[in-house]
Every structure is written in structure tokens, then in C-alpha cells.
Coordinates of C-alpha atoms in Angstrom, one line a residue:
Chain A
M623 CA -27.2 -14.0 0.6
T624 CA -25.8 -12.2 3.6
Y625 CA -22.4 -13.0 4.9
D626 CA -21.6 -13.1 8.6
L627 CA -18.3 -11.3 7.8
V628 CA -16.8 -9.6 4.8
V629 CA -13.1 -8.8 5.1
V630 CA -11.5 -6.2 2.9
G631 CA -7.8 -6.8 2.4
G632 CA -5.9 -10.0 1.9
G633 CA -2.7 -9.3 3.8
P634 CA -1.7 -10.8 7.2
A635 CA -4.5 -9.0 9.1
G636 CA -7.3 -9.9 6.7
V637 CA -6.4 -13.5 6.2
A638 CA -5.9 -14.1 10.0
G639 CA -9.3 -12.5 10.7
A640 CA -11.1 -14.3 8.0
L641 CA -9.6 -17.7 8.8
T642 CA -10.4 -17.3 12.5
A643 CA -14.0 -16.5 11.7
V644 CA -14.4 -19.3 9.1
R645 CA -13.0 -21.9 11.4
A646 CA -15.7 -21.0 13.9
G647 CA -18.3 -21.7 11.3
L648 CA -19.1 -18.2 10.0
R649 CA -19.9 -17.5 6.4
V650 CA -17.0 -15.3 5.3
A651 CA -15.9 -13.5 2.1
L652 CA -12.5 -11.9 1.7
V653 CA -12.0 -9.3 -1.0
D654 CA -8.6 -8.1 -2.3
S655 CA -7.5 -6.0 -5.3
G656 CA -4.4 -8.2 -5.9
A657 CA -4.1 -11.3 -8.1
R658 CA -2.8 -13.3 -5.1
L659 CA -3.3 -13.0 -1.4
G660 CA -0.5 -11.5 0.6
G661 CA -0.9 -7.8 0.7
Q662 CA 2.3 -5.8 0.6
Y663 CA 4.4 -7.8 3.0
F664 CA 3.5 -11.3 1.7
R665 CA 3.4 -10.2 -1.9
H666 CA 4.9 -13.1 -3.9
C667 CA 5.5 -14.2 -7.5
A668 CA 3.1 -16.4 -9.3
V669 CA 5.9 -18.7 -10.5
P670 CA 9.0 -18.6 -8.3
G671 CA 12.3 -19.4 -9.9
A672 CA 11.2 -18.3 -13.3
V673 CA 12.6 -14.9 -13.0
P674 CA 15.3 -13.9 -15.5
G675 CA 18.3 -12.3 -14.1
A676 CA 17.6 -13.3 -10.5
V677 CA 20.5 -14.4 -8.4
P678 CA 20.8 -18.2 -8.6
G679 CA 19.2 -19.9 -5.6
A680 CA 17.6 -16.7 -4.4
V681 CA 13.8 -16.5 -4.2
P682 CA 12.9 -12.9 -4.9
G683 CA 11.1 -11.3 -2.1
A684 CA 11.1 -14.3 0.2
V685 CA 10.3 -13.0 3.6
P686 CA 10.0 -14.6 7.1
G687 CA 6.6 -16.1 7.6
L688 CA 5.7 -16.5 4.0
G689 CA 5.3 -20.3 4.0
R690 CA 3.0 -20.2 7.0
F691 CA 1.0 -17.4 5.4
L692 CA 0.5 -19.3 2.2
R693 CA -0.8 -22.4 4.1
Q694 CA -3.3 -20.1 5.9
A695 CA -4.3 -18.5 2.6
R696 CA -4.9 -22.0 1.1
A697 CA -6.9 -23.1 4.1
L698 CA -9.0 -19.9 3.7
G699 CA -9.6 -20.5 0.0
E700 CA -11.1 -23.9 0.8
R701 CA -13.7 -22.5 3.2
A702 CA -14.4 -18.9 2.4
D703 CA -15.3 -17.0 -0.8
V704 CA -12.0 -15.3 -1.7
L705 CA -12.5 -12.6 -4.3
L706 CA -9.3 -11.5 -5.9
R707 CA -8.8 -8.7 -8.4
H708 CA -11.7 -6.9 -6.7
Q709 CA -11.4 -3.3 -5.8
V710 CA -13.8 -2.0 -3.1
W711 CA -14.9 1.5 -3.6
S712 CA -17.6 1.9 -1.0
A713 CA -19.0 0.4 2.2
A714 CA -22.4 1.6 3.3
R715 CA -25.1 0.8 5.9
E716 CA -28.3 -0.5 4.3
P717 CA -31.8 0.3 5.5
D718 CA -32.1 -3.2 7.0
A719 CA -28.9 -2.6 9.1
T720 CA -26.7 -4.9 7.1
L721 CA -23.7 -3.5 5.3
A722 CA -23.2 -3.4 1.5
V723 CA -19.6 -3.6 0.2
H724 CA -19.4 -2.3 -3.3
G725 CA -16.5 -3.3 -5.6
V726 CA -15.6 -3.7 -9.2
T727 CA -13.6 -6.4 -11.0
P728 CA -12.0 -6.3 -14.4
S729 CA -13.8 -8.1 -17.2
P730 CA -13.3 -8.1 -21.0
E731 CA -16.1 -5.6 -21.4
G732 CA -14.7 -3.3 -18.8
E733 CA -15.4 -3.1 -15.1
R734 CA -18.1 -5.4 -13.6
P735 CA -19.7 -4.3 -10.4
V736 CA -20.0 -6.7 -7.4
V737 CA -21.9 -6.1 -4.2
L738 CA -21.5 -8.1 -1.1
R739 CA -24.0 -8.0 1.8
T740 CA -22.8 -8.7 5.2
R741 CA -23.6 -8.4 8.9
R742 CA -20.1 -7.5 9.8
L743 CA -17.1 -5.8 8.1
L744 CA -13.4 -6.2 8.9
I745 CA -11.3 -3.4 7.4
A746 CA -7.8 -4.8 6.8
T747 CA -6.8 -2.5 4.0
G748 CA -3.2 -2.0 5.0
A749 CA -1.1 1.1 4.2
Y750 CA 0.8 2.6 1.3
D751 CA 4.1 4.5 1.1
R752 CA 4.2 8.1 2.4
P753 CA 6.4 10.0 -0.1
L754 CA 7.9 13.5 0.3
P755 CA 8.2 15.6 -2.9
F756 CA 11.6 16.8 -4.0
P757 CA 12.8 18.4 -7.3
G758 CA 12.7 15.7 -10.0
W759 CA 10.7 13.2 -7.9
D760 CA 8.3 12.7 -10.8
L761 CA 11.0 11.5 -13.2
P762 CA 10.6 7.8 -14.2
G763 CA 13.1 5.8 -12.2
V764 CA 12.1 7.4 -9.0
L765 CA 9.9 4.9 -7.1
T766 CA 8.6 4.6 -3.6
A767 CA 10.5 2.1 -1.5
G768 CA 7.4 0.0 -1.3
G769 CA 7.0 0.2 -5.1
A770 CA 10.5 -1.2 -5.6
Q771 CA 9.7 -4.0 -3.1
A772 CA 6.4 -4.8 -4.9
L773 CA 8.2 -5.1 -8.3
L774 CA 10.6 -7.5 -6.7
K775 CA 8.3 -9.5 -4.6
G776 CA 5.3 -9.7 -7.0
S777 CA 7.0 -9.8 -10.4
G778 CA 10.6 -10.7 -9.7
V779 CA 11.8 -7.5 -11.4
V780 CA 14.8 -5.6 -9.9
A781 CA 13.9 -1.9 -10.1
G782 CA 17.2 -0.8 -11.5
R783 CA 20.9 -1.5 -11.9
R784 CA 22.4 1.4 -9.8
V785 CA 19.9 2.3 -7.1
V786 CA 19.9 4.7 -4.2
V787 CA 17.5 4.2 -1.3
S788 CA 16.4 7.3 0.7
G789 CA 13.9 8.4 3.3
T790 CA 13.4 7.5 6.9
G791 CA 12.3 4.5 8.9
P792 CA 13.3 0.9 9.4
F793 CA 11.6 -0.2 6.1
L794 CA 14.5 1.2 4.1
L795 CA 16.6 -1.7 5.3
P796 CA 14.6 -4.6 3.9
A797 CA 14.0 -2.6 0.7
A798 CA 17.8 -2.1 0.3
C799 CA 18.6 -5.7 1.2
G800 CA 16.0 -7.0 -1.2
L801 CA 17.4 -5.0 -4.1
A802 CA 21.0 -5.8 -3.3
G803 CA 20.2 -9.5 -2.9
A804 CA 18.5 -9.6 -6.3
G805 CA 21.5 -8.2 -8.1
A806 CA 21.1 -4.4 -8.0
R807 CA 24.1 -2.3 -7.1
V808 CA 22.7 -0.3 -4.1
L809 CA 24.9 2.8 -4.0
G810 CA 23.7 3.9 -0.6
V811 CA 20.9 3.9 2.0
Y812 CA 20.4 7.5 3.0
E813 CA 18.4 7.7 6.3
A814 CA 17.4 11.3 6.9
G815 CA 16.9 10.6 10.6
G816 CA 19.6 10.5 13.3
A817 CA 22.0 7.6 13.9
L818 CA 21.0 6.7 17.4
G819 CA 17.2 6.3 16.9
L820 CA 17.3 2.6 17.8
A821 CA 20.0 2.6 20.4
R822 CA 18.4 5.4 22.4
R823 CA 15.3 3.3 22.9
P824 CA 16.0 0.2 25.0
L825 CA 12.6 -1.2 24.1
L826 CA 13.6 -1.4 20.5
A827 CA 17.0 -2.6 21.2
L828 CA 15.5 -5.5 23.2
D829 CA 12.8 -6.5 20.8
K830 CA 14.0 -5.8 17.3
A831 CA 17.7 -5.9 17.6
G832 CA 18.0 -9.3 16.0
E833 CA 16.3 -8.2 12.9
A834 CA 18.2 -4.9 12.6
A835 CA 21.4 -6.8 13.0
R836 CA 20.5 -9.2 10.3
Y837 CA 20.0 -6.3 7.8
A838 CA 23.2 -4.7 8.9
V839 CA 25.1 -7.9 8.1
D840 CA 23.3 -8.1 4.8
L841 CA 24.2 -4.5 3.9
A842 CA 27.8 -5.0 4.8
R843 CA 28.0 -8.2 2.7
H844 CA 26.8 -6.3 -0.3
R845 CA 29.0 -3.3 0.6
V846 CA 26.1 -1.0 0.8
P847 CA 26.9 2.2 2.8
Y848 CA 24.2 3.2 5.3
R849 CA 24.4 7.0 6.0
T850 CA 22.2 8.8 8.6
R851 CA 21.3 12.5 8.4
Q852 CA 21.6 12.2 4.6
A853 CA 18.9 12.1 2.0
V854 CA 18.2 12.4 -1.7
V855 CA 17.0 16.0 -2.1
A856 CA 16.8 16.2 -5.9
A857 CA 16.7 13.9 -8.9
H858 CA 18.1 14.9 -12.3
G859 CA 17.6 13.6 -15.9
E860 CA 15.9 14.3 -19.1
R861 CA 13.5 11.4 -19.7
E862 CA 14.4 9.4 -16.6
V863 CA 16.7 9.6 -13.6
E864 CA 20.4 9.9 -14.4
A865 CA 21.7 11.3 -11.1
V866 CA 20.6 12.5 -7.7
T867 CA 21.7 15.2 -5.3
V868 CA 22.4 13.7 -1.9
A869 CA 22.6 16.1 1.0
R870 CA 24.0 16.0 4.5
L871 CA 21.2 17.3 6.8
D872 CA 21.1 19.0 10.2
K873 CA 18.8 17.8 12.9
G874 CA 15.8 19.6 11.3
W875 CA 16.6 18.1 7.9
N876 CA 17.9 21.4 6.5
I877 CA 20.6 21.0 3.9
I878 CA 24.2 21.4 5.1
A879 CA 26.2 20.2 2.0
T880 CA 25.4 18.3 -1.2
R881 CA 27.0 16.0 -3.7
V882 CA 25.9 14.4 -6.9
V883 CA 25.6 10.6 -7.2
E884 CA 25.0 9.0 -10.6
C885 CA 22.3 6.3 -10.6
D886 CA 19.4 5.1 -12.6
T887 CA 16.9 4.4 -9.9
V888 CA 15.7 5.9 -6.6
A889 CA 13.6 4.1 -4.0
A890 CA 12.3 6.6 -1.5
G891 CA 9.9 6.4 1.5
Y892 CA 9.1 8.4 4.6
G893 CA 6.8 6.1 6.4
F894 CA 3.3 4.9 5.5
V895 CA -0.2 6.2 5.2
P896 CA -2.9 3.8 6.7
Q897 CA -5.7 3.2 4.3
I898 CA -8.9 4.1 6.2
E899 CA -11.4 5.5 3.9
L900 CA -13.9 2.6 4.1
G901 CA -14.0 3.3 7.8
T902 CA -14.4 7.1 7.5
Q903 CA -17.2 6.5 4.9
L904 CA -19.1 4.5 7.6
G905 CA -18.5 7.2 10.2
C906 CA -15.8 5.3 12.2
G907 CA -14.0 7.5 14.7
T908 CA -10.3 8.3 14.0
R909 CA -7.3 9.5 15.9
H910 CA -3.9 10.8 15.2
D911 CA -1.2 8.2 15.5
V912 CA 2.3 9.0 16.8
D913 CA 3.6 9.6 13.2
G914 CA 0.8 12.1 12.5
S915 CA -1.3 9.6 10.4
Q916 CA -5.0 9.4 10.8
V917 CA -6.0 5.9 12.0
L918 CA -9.2 4.2 13.0
T919 CA -10.0 4.1 16.7
V920 CA -10.5 0.5 18.0
D921 CA -11.2 -1.2 21.3
T922 CA -9.4 -4.3 22.7
G923 CA -11.5 -6.4 20.4
Q924 CA -10.5 -4.3 17.3
R925 CA -14.0 -3.0 17.1
T926 CA -14.3 0.5 15.6
T927 CA -16.7 3.1 17.0
V928 CA -19.4 1.9 14.5
P929 CA -21.2 -1.3 15.5
G930 CA -20.6 -4.2 13.2
V931 CA -17.3 -2.7 11.9
W932 CA -13.9 -4.0 12.9
A933 CA -10.4 -2.9 11.8
A934 CA -7.0 -4.6 12.1
G935 CA -3.5 -4.0 11.0
E936 CA -2.1 -0.7 9.6
P937 CA -5.5 1.1 9.4
T938 CA -5.4 1.1 13.3
G939 CA -1.7 2.3 13.3
V940 CA 1.4 1.3 11.4
G941 CA 3.1 -1.5 13.3
G942 CA 4.3 -4.2 10.9
W943 CA 3.1 -7.6 9.7
R944 CA 3.3 -9.5 13.0
L945 CA 1.1 -7.0 14.8
S946 CA -1.3 -7.0 11.8
E947 CA -1.7 -10.7 11.9
L948 CA -2.3 -10.7 15.6
E949 CA -4.9 -7.9 15.3
G950 CA -6.6 -9.8 12.5
R951 CA -6.8 -12.9 14.8
V952 CA -8.2 -10.8 17.7
A953 CA -10.7 -9.2 15.4
G954 CA -11.8 -12.6 14.1
L955 CA -12.3 -13.8 17.7
A956 CA -14.4 -10.7 18.6
V957 CA -16.5 -11.2 15.4
V958 CA -17.2 -14.8 16.4
A959 CA -18.2 -13.7 19.9
D960 CA -20.5 -11.1 18.4
S961 CA -22.1 -13.6 16.1
R962 CA -22.7 -16.0 19.0
A963 CA -24.2 -13.3 21.2
L964 CA -26.5 -12.5 18.3
H965 CA -27.7 -16.1 18.1
A966 CA -28.0 -16.5 21.9
G967 CA -29.7 -13.3 22.8
P968 CA -32.2 -10.9 21.3
A969 CA -31.4 -9.9 17.7
T970 CA -29.9 -6.5 18.4
G971 CA -27.3 -6.9 15.8
T972 CA -24.4 -6.2 18.2
A973 CA -23.1 -7.8 21.3
P974 CA -22.2 -5.7 24.3
R975 CA -18.6 -4.5 23.9
E976 CA -17.5 -6.2 27.1
G977 CA -18.7 -9.6 25.9
A978 CA -16.7 -9.3 22.7
A979 CA -13.7 -8.1 24.6
R980 CA -13.9 -11.1 26.9
A981 CA -13.8 -13.4 23.9
V982 CA -10.2 -12.4 23.3
P983 CA -7.7 -14.3 25.6
G984 CA -5.7 -11.9 27.8
V985 CA -2.5 -13.2 26.5
L986 CA -3.3 -11.9 23.0
V987 CA -4.5 -8.6 24.4
R988 CA -1.3 -8.1 26.3
R989 CA 0.8 -9.1 23.4
R990 CA -1.1 -6.7 21.2
V991 CA -0.5 -3.8 23.6
R992 CA 3.2 -4.7 23.8
W993 CA 3.7 -4.8 20.0
R994 CA 1.6 -1.7 19.4
R995 CA 3.9 0.1 21.9
F996 CA 6.8 -1.1 19.9
G997 CA 5.2 0.2 16.6
E998 CA 4.7 3.5 18.2
A999 CA 8.2 3.6 19.5
L1000 CA 9.5 3.0 16.0
Q1001 CA 7.3 5.8 14.7
R1002 CA 8.7 8.1 17.4
A1003 CA 12.3 7.1 16.5
Y1004 CA 11.8 8.2 12.8
P1005 CA 9.9 11.4 12.7
V1006 CA 9.7 13.5 9.6
K1007 CA 11.3 16.9 10.2
P1008 CA 10.1 20.1 8.5
G1009 CA 13.4 20.9 6.8
W1010 CA 12.4 18.9 3.8
Q1011 CA 10.2 21.8 2.7
G1012 CA 13.4 23.7 2.0
W1013 CA 14.4 21.0 -0.6
L1014 CA 11.6 22.2 -2.9
R1015 CA 11.9 24.8 -5.6
D1016 CA 9.1 27.0 -6.9
D1017 CA 8.6 24.7 -9.9
T1018 CA 8.7 21.4 -7.9
L1019 CA 5.5 19.5 -8.3
V1020 CA 3.7 18.9 -5.0
C1021 CA 0.8 17.1 -6.7
R1022 CA 1.9 14.8 -9.5
C1023 CA -1.6 14.1 -10.8
E1024 CA -2.8 17.7 -11.3
E1025 CA 0.9 18.9 -11.8
V1026 CA 0.6 21.6 -9.1
P1027 CA 4.0 23.2 -8.3
L1028 CA 5.0 24.6 -5.0
A1029 CA 4.5 28.1 -6.3
R1030 CA 0.8 27.5 -6.9
V1031 CA 0.4 26.2 -3.4
R1032 CA 2.1 29.3 -2.0
E1033 CA 0.0 31.5 -4.2
A1034 CA -3.2 29.9 -2.8
Q1035 CA -1.9 30.5 0.7
D1036 CA -1.2 34.1 -0.2
L1037 CA -4.8 34.4 -1.4
G1038 CA -5.9 33.3 2.1
A1039 CA -6.1 29.5 1.9
T1040 CA -4.9 28.7 5.4
D1041 CA -5.7 24.9 5.5
A1042 CA -4.9 22.0 3.2
R1043 CA -8.5 21.7 2.1
S1044 CA -8.8 25.4 1.0
I1045 CA -5.4 25.1 -0.8
K1046 CA -6.8 22.1 -2.6
L1047 CA -10.0 23.9 -3.6
L1048 CA -8.0 26.9 -4.9
A1049 CA -4.9 25.2 -6.5
R1050 CA -6.2 21.6 -7.1
P1051 CA -3.4 19.6 -5.4
G1052 CA -5.1 16.3 -4.4
M1053 CA -7.9 16.5 -7.0
G1054 CA -6.5 14.1 -9.5
W1055 CA -6.5 10.4 -10.1
C1056 CA -4.9 9.4 -6.8
Q1057 CA -7.3 11.5 -4.7
G1058 CA -4.5 13.1 -2.8
R1059 CA -3.1 9.8 -1.5
V1060 CA 0.4 10.6 -2.8
C1061 CA 0.6 14.4 -1.9
G1062 CA -1.8 14.5 1.0
Y1063 CA 0.8 14.2 3.8
A1064 CA 3.1 16.7 2.1
L1065 CA 0.3 19.2 1.5
S1066 CA -0.8 19.1 5.1
C1067 CA 2.8 19.7 6.2
L1068 CA 3.0 22.7 3.8
A1069 CA -0.3 24.0 5.2
G1070 CA 1.1 23.6 8.7
E1071 CA -1.6 21.2 10.0
P1072 CA -1.8 17.5 10.9
P1073 CA -3.4 15.3 8.2
Q1074 CA -7.2 15.3 8.4
P1075 CA -9.3 12.2 8.0
P1076 CA -9.8 11.3 4.3
R1077 CA -13.1 12.4 2.7
R1078 CA -13.4 10.0 -0.2
P1079 CA -17.0 8.9 -0.7
I1080 CA -15.7 6.7 -3.5
A1081 CA -12.5 5.0 -2.4
Q1082 CA -11.4 3.8 -5.8
P1083 CA -12.1 5.4 -9.2
V1084 CA -15.0 3.6 -10.7
T1085 CA -16.5 3.9 -14.2
L1086 CA -19.9 5.5 -14.6
G1087 CA -21.0 2.3 -16.3
A1088 CA -20.1 0.2 -13.3
L1089 CA -21.6 2.7 -11.0
S1090 CA -25.0 2.6 -12.8
E1091 CA -24.9 -1.2 -13.0
S1092 CA -24.1 -1.5 -9.3
G1093 CA -27.6 -0.3 -8.5
E1094 CA -28.9 -3.3 -10.3
A1095 CA -26.2 -5.4 -8.7
S1096 CA -27.3 -4.4 -5.2
A1097 CA -30.9 -5.3 -6.2
G1098 CA -30.1 -8.9 -6.4
V1099 CA -26.9 -9.9 -8.3
T1100 CA -24.2 -10.6 -5.7
V1101 CA -21.4 -13.0 -5.9
D1102 CA -22.0 -15.6 -8.6
G1103 CA -19.1 -17.8 -7.8
T1104 CA -17.4 -17.3 -11.1
G1105 CA -16.2 -13.7 -10.7
G1106 CA -13.7 -14.3 -8.0
A1107 CA -10.7 -16.4 -8.5
R1108 CA -9.7 -18.5 -5.6
A1109 CA -6.5 -18.0 -3.8
D1110 CA -3.6 -19.4 -5.8
D1111 CA -1.9 -22.5 -4.7
P1112 CA 1.4 -22.0 -2.9
P1113 CA 4.4 -21.7 -5.1
S1114 CA 5.4 -25.3 -4.9
H1115 CA 2.3 -26.1 -7.0
P1116 CA 2.2 -23.2 -9.4
N1117 CA -1.0 -22.6 -11.3
P1118 CA -1.0 -21.0 -14.7
P1119 CA -2.1 -17.4 -14.1
T1120 CA -5.9 -17.2 -14.2
R1121 CA -7.0 -15.3 -17.3
R1122 CA -8.8 -12.1 -16.3
N1123 CA -11.5 -12.8 -18.9
S1124 CA -11.9 -16.5 -18.6
Chain B
M32 CA 9.4 -19.6 -19.9
T33 CA 8.0 -16.3 -21.1
F34 CA 5.2 -15.2 -23.5
P35 CA 5.1 -12.0 -25.5
I36 CA 2.7 -9.1 -25.3
T37 CA 2.9 -6.1 -27.7
V38 CA 3.4 -2.6 -26.5
D39 CA 2.7 0.0 -29.2
G40 CA 3.5 -2.7 -31.7
R41 CA 6.8 -3.7 -30.0
S42 CA 7.1 -7.2 -28.5
V43 CA 7.8 -7.4 -24.8
P44 CA 8.5 -10.7 -22.9
V45 CA 6.5 -11.5 -19.8
V46 CA 7.1 -14.1 -17.1
P47 CA 3.8 -15.6 -16.2
G48 CA 2.2 -13.7 -13.3
Q49 CA 4.1 -10.5 -14.0
T50 CA 2.1 -7.3 -14.2
I51 CA 2.2 -5.3 -17.4
G52 CA 4.0 -2.5 -15.5
A53 CA 6.7 -4.9 -14.3
A54 CA 7.2 -6.4 -17.7
L55 CA 7.7 -3.0 -19.2
H56 CA 10.0 -1.9 -16.5
A57 CA 12.1 -5.1 -16.9
A58 CA 12.3 -4.5 -20.6
G59 CA 13.8 -1.1 -20.0
V60 CA 10.7 0.8 -20.9
R61 CA 10.4 3.0 -17.8
S62 CA 8.1 5.7 -19.1
W63 CA 4.9 5.2 -21.1
R64 CA 2.7 8.1 -20.5
S65 CA 2.9 11.9 -20.8
T66 CA 1.1 14.2 -18.4
R67 CA -1.7 16.4 -19.6
F68 CA -0.2 19.8 -18.9
G69 CA 3.5 19.5 -18.9
G70 CA 3.9 16.5 -21.2
R71 CA 6.2 15.0 -18.5
P72 CA 7.1 11.3 -18.9
R73 CA 5.6 8.9 -16.3
G74 CA 5.9 5.2 -15.5
L75 CA 5.9 3.2 -12.3
F76 CA 6.0 5.2 -9.0
C77 CA 4.0 3.6 -6.2
G78 CA 3.9 0.2 -7.8
I79 CA 0.8 -0.9 -5.8
G80 CA -2.1 0.9 -7.4
V81 CA -2.2 4.1 -5.4
C82 CA -0.7 6.8 -7.6
F83 CA -2.2 6.1 -11.1
D84 CA 1.0 7.3 -12.8
C85 CA 1.3 4.1 -14.8
L86 CA -2.0 4.1 -16.7
V87 CA -2.1 2.1 -19.9
S88 CA -4.8 1.0 -22.3
V89 CA -5.0 -2.8 -22.8
N90 CA -6.9 -4.3 -25.7
G91 CA -8.7 -1.1 -26.4
R92 CA -10.2 -0.8 -22.9
A93 CA -10.3 2.4 -20.8
P94 CA -7.0 3.3 -19.0
E95 CA -5.9 0.8 -16.2
R96 CA -3.1 0.7 -13.8
A97 CA -0.2 -1.2 -15.3
C98 CA 1.2 -2.0 -11.9
L99 CA -1.9 -4.0 -10.9
L100 CA -2.8 -5.7 -14.1
E101 CA -1.3 -9.1 -14.8
A102 CA -0.2 -9.5 -18.4
A103 CA -2.0 -12.1 -20.4
P104 CA -0.7 -13.7 -23.7
G105 CA -1.7 -11.7 -26.6
D106 CA -2.4 -8.5 -24.7
E107 CA -2.0 -5.4 -26.9
V108 CA -0.9 -2.4 -24.8
T109 CA -1.1 1.1 -26.1
T110 CA 0.4 4.1 -24.4
S111 CA -0.3 7.7 -24.7

């Protein structure tokens, strides 16, 4: 069977895109690695209210828009094939011009391969935290800000008792408020950037002031100090974090003065890395976003430079959940137009770009442009400054997987490795399990170049067994209707968790 | 409303729907793996399946990411 549309990613963009297409009568599958739809922003607990230690009356991780999202997810589950716990590792063009989406899903015997065939693909794979290394950043108890949020939203677990939040960007605020609201003592939010980021930009002040003010009130209520031009520049401890060094920074993030703060947990984040490897595997064009990230180039209908492939949300530039949802809807409308053009005209496989673009109401296009500008302004307001490189010592790990310290990176540079890729080939940073996702940004900064498009022919580690079986799978076995669990019911009707091996 | 899993023989309570990584972290077990070269302790870092710091073996299977894997009653987790 060949789908009209396969969507990879079950966050706001993916669900909006899939739902728009399925409502127009297209045959749609949505694939996500999580156990429930939601992505990062709408991540939610399986059983709300069952969380020990949570503040009475508080729903851990409840975020604006969650109720509506869960209704959409349920509507989607009734009409599309929703494949949860499925990790997509490759998307490739087949000889017959369809696309094959290769994934694996856990089973009692190990990974089981799944191949979906589709005429169109929507990449809605979101983004992950962009960390910066510092001495001690690999000690247990140091998490990404998104990791702390995921623990809270998805499992109702508060990351620690005494927590410091550090990094740059507006995301530090909800992370800190979430932790404080769930009972953690948040000792401080250390924003490495300048104080006036928001106020200097009237656009932001107009559009987002309400939300920022809400967080400010929340922080004040929990007595959480918010300090700009400060950051955690080292973590200390034997087996886990026991204290951190917090530094006052100058404009370029060079250390002016330091003090030690005792804590058991650090939540740190310096922006986000859009997840675009499925696009680059297929040859989609990329560009540098304002924050330096590589993102997929799309037109007003969210179409990438490769026919039949659309992208929505963070893979086209980090801009938050509202923009992601809007782009998902726009992509869905463009996909529907493409499908109708195919049925109406000669079977070329693609509709003219203009036709697809016309399918998207002008009001949505204009709103997208406005929100995208807002996202870019936020990125501009919170740049990463090069002074962080001075926080590192010779023995500070740059690459956590291959345990490559700064000294080995510098050694490779002394040997003549001038770019990140050559450093990687000589000293191995980025060659481990995470495929350079964690250290890639830092390494490109150390190499003095902007991040390059990812070269990951296999987007997720996959066992050789699953790889060899996937040849057989693509020869005929596709979705059998039993492998993928449907989207869970909303929390008001909790399901028992689906056994992985049932 | 919890069920137990065992981690290296020790019982750890799980709220239905929690990941193995979250259950361990909540039980105060914050590191459960040593790195190959430096023998450094590792646990949760990214929490969303990107960094692979939190690998565990469940019911004898090959290493999996504890932050993605929902715990199921009777799971036997072994760490390295």
C-alpha cells in the first residue's frame, strides 16, 4: 500500500499537517518515536495526577494549548495510521518515484523494521537542545533544560531538589517556572545574554510581552532570582553535581568574577538544533538561520526544494509551537492541493509550485511570515557569544560520547585540521552514539565555522539485524496494523500503558 | 499506584507511563553507566533520546535509551 502522505514527527506541526490532510480524504500515516503524541512542547504524562511528590492541584507540565492538541491527536488517531514508538532512520526515493520511510520499533526480540511507502513526506521532526560544554558538564545531575522539562512533562519527575537554570534564550523561563511549580527549589536563572534583549525590540515587546510577564510573576512568586550576564561555567562533584561555579560575564561572555553555588541539579540550554537529517538525506536544500542553525529551505507552501517533500516547524527554523502548528496546517493544505492536482492533471507526481501556494489562504501566509519574523527576532535577541570557549579547560570533554577533551581538539587543529569535519576525522569528536548532535554546534564554534548540514545517512542507530530485515520489509511487509499503537486517549480517560511487547 | 521494576536486583517503583530513566532518576539513582575510556558516571542528560548517555539493558536486550523506554511491570534492568 502507498500512502498519500507520511508525516514524521507527532508534535504540533506533524499533527496539524496530518489532520489537515486526513480531513481532506488523503490516506495518511504519522510516525513518532514517543509513546504518546505531543513532541517536546505537548509532552504529557500517561496518567495525570498519579505523580508522587507533585504539588497538590498542579498538573505537571500542563501547558497552554494542550487540551486542544489532545483533541486533535484523538481525531487523528481515529482516521490515520498513527505509529508510536517508531524511530525513523532513513527516507529514500524509490525507483518508482515514491518515497520509502524506514523505521524501527522495539519488540521483545529486539528491533523490528517497518517500511512505509508514500507519495509525499512531511518532515516535522522538531528540534533538540543546543548545549555548550563547560567543565563538569558530563556529571550526572547536569541536564539540558529540555531534558528537565521532558522529565517533568512526560513522567512527572522533578529533576532535582536544588536546581540552577543556566543558558540563554526565552526557553529558560518556562523550564524554571515548571521546576519551581513542581516543588524544586530553583536557586537562580542565569541568562548569559544581556538584560535588555526583549525591551530593545518593540516587536517582541508587542507580541510576547504577555507571556514574558506571566513567567516573571511566576518566578517572583517562587522567589527565583533571574540574573542576566551570568552563567554556570563549571559543575563540581565526585559522582554527581554538588555545586556549580556561576560567573558574571562581560558582553562577549568572558568571565569577570565567579562564585560557588551549592546545588544538586543543573538545567542548561543555549537554544535549539533543528532536526533536519531526513531532509538532507533526500537532498533538500538548506540555509543558515539567524541563530546559525542549518534549516530546510521551504516556500510559502512549506515545500522543500525536493518535489514531494514538505517540512514544517522547527526543521524550517526555530520559532515555537504556535508557528509549528501553523506551518503544519499550511503544509497539510499544500499537500492536499498537490494531491488534487495529481488527480486532475497528468500524473507528473508534483503540482506546479504556484498551484500549491494558492491553496494556502493569504491570511495564513501572512500570519506565518509575521510569526517567523518574531522567531527570528527572538533568535537575534539571544545570540551565543564566543567567550564561552574560555570557560573550557584542556581536560573539559567537548564530545561526551567519544570522551574527547578540548586538548585533543586543539591538537588536531595544530596538526592542520582547519574545519570541524577534519577535526572530527582526526580526534573523533562527533563519532559516537549521538552522531555529533550534542557537540556539533560547540565543535563548529571551536573550529571557527558556522554549522554545516548534517551528513547522517542513517538518522538513528539501527541494529544490523533490523537493517538486514528491512530489505525484506521493503519487499512487501509494511504496516501490519498491529505494530503501531494508536494515540492514547486524553488524560481524562487514561489507558493503561500499552505493553511494548503485547 | 505504582508497580516495581528491578534495577541490578534492586526494586524501583514506577508510576504507569514513566520511562525507565525517569523512574531511576526519581528513585535517586542518577548515574547507571560508566564510560568506556574514563569510567565516568553517566545518567540522564538530554532526556529526549538524542545523547545516548542513559543506555541500559532491559530484560537482556541490547542497550536502549532509558529516557525513551517506558517501564513495564516486571522489567529487569541491568546497568554497566
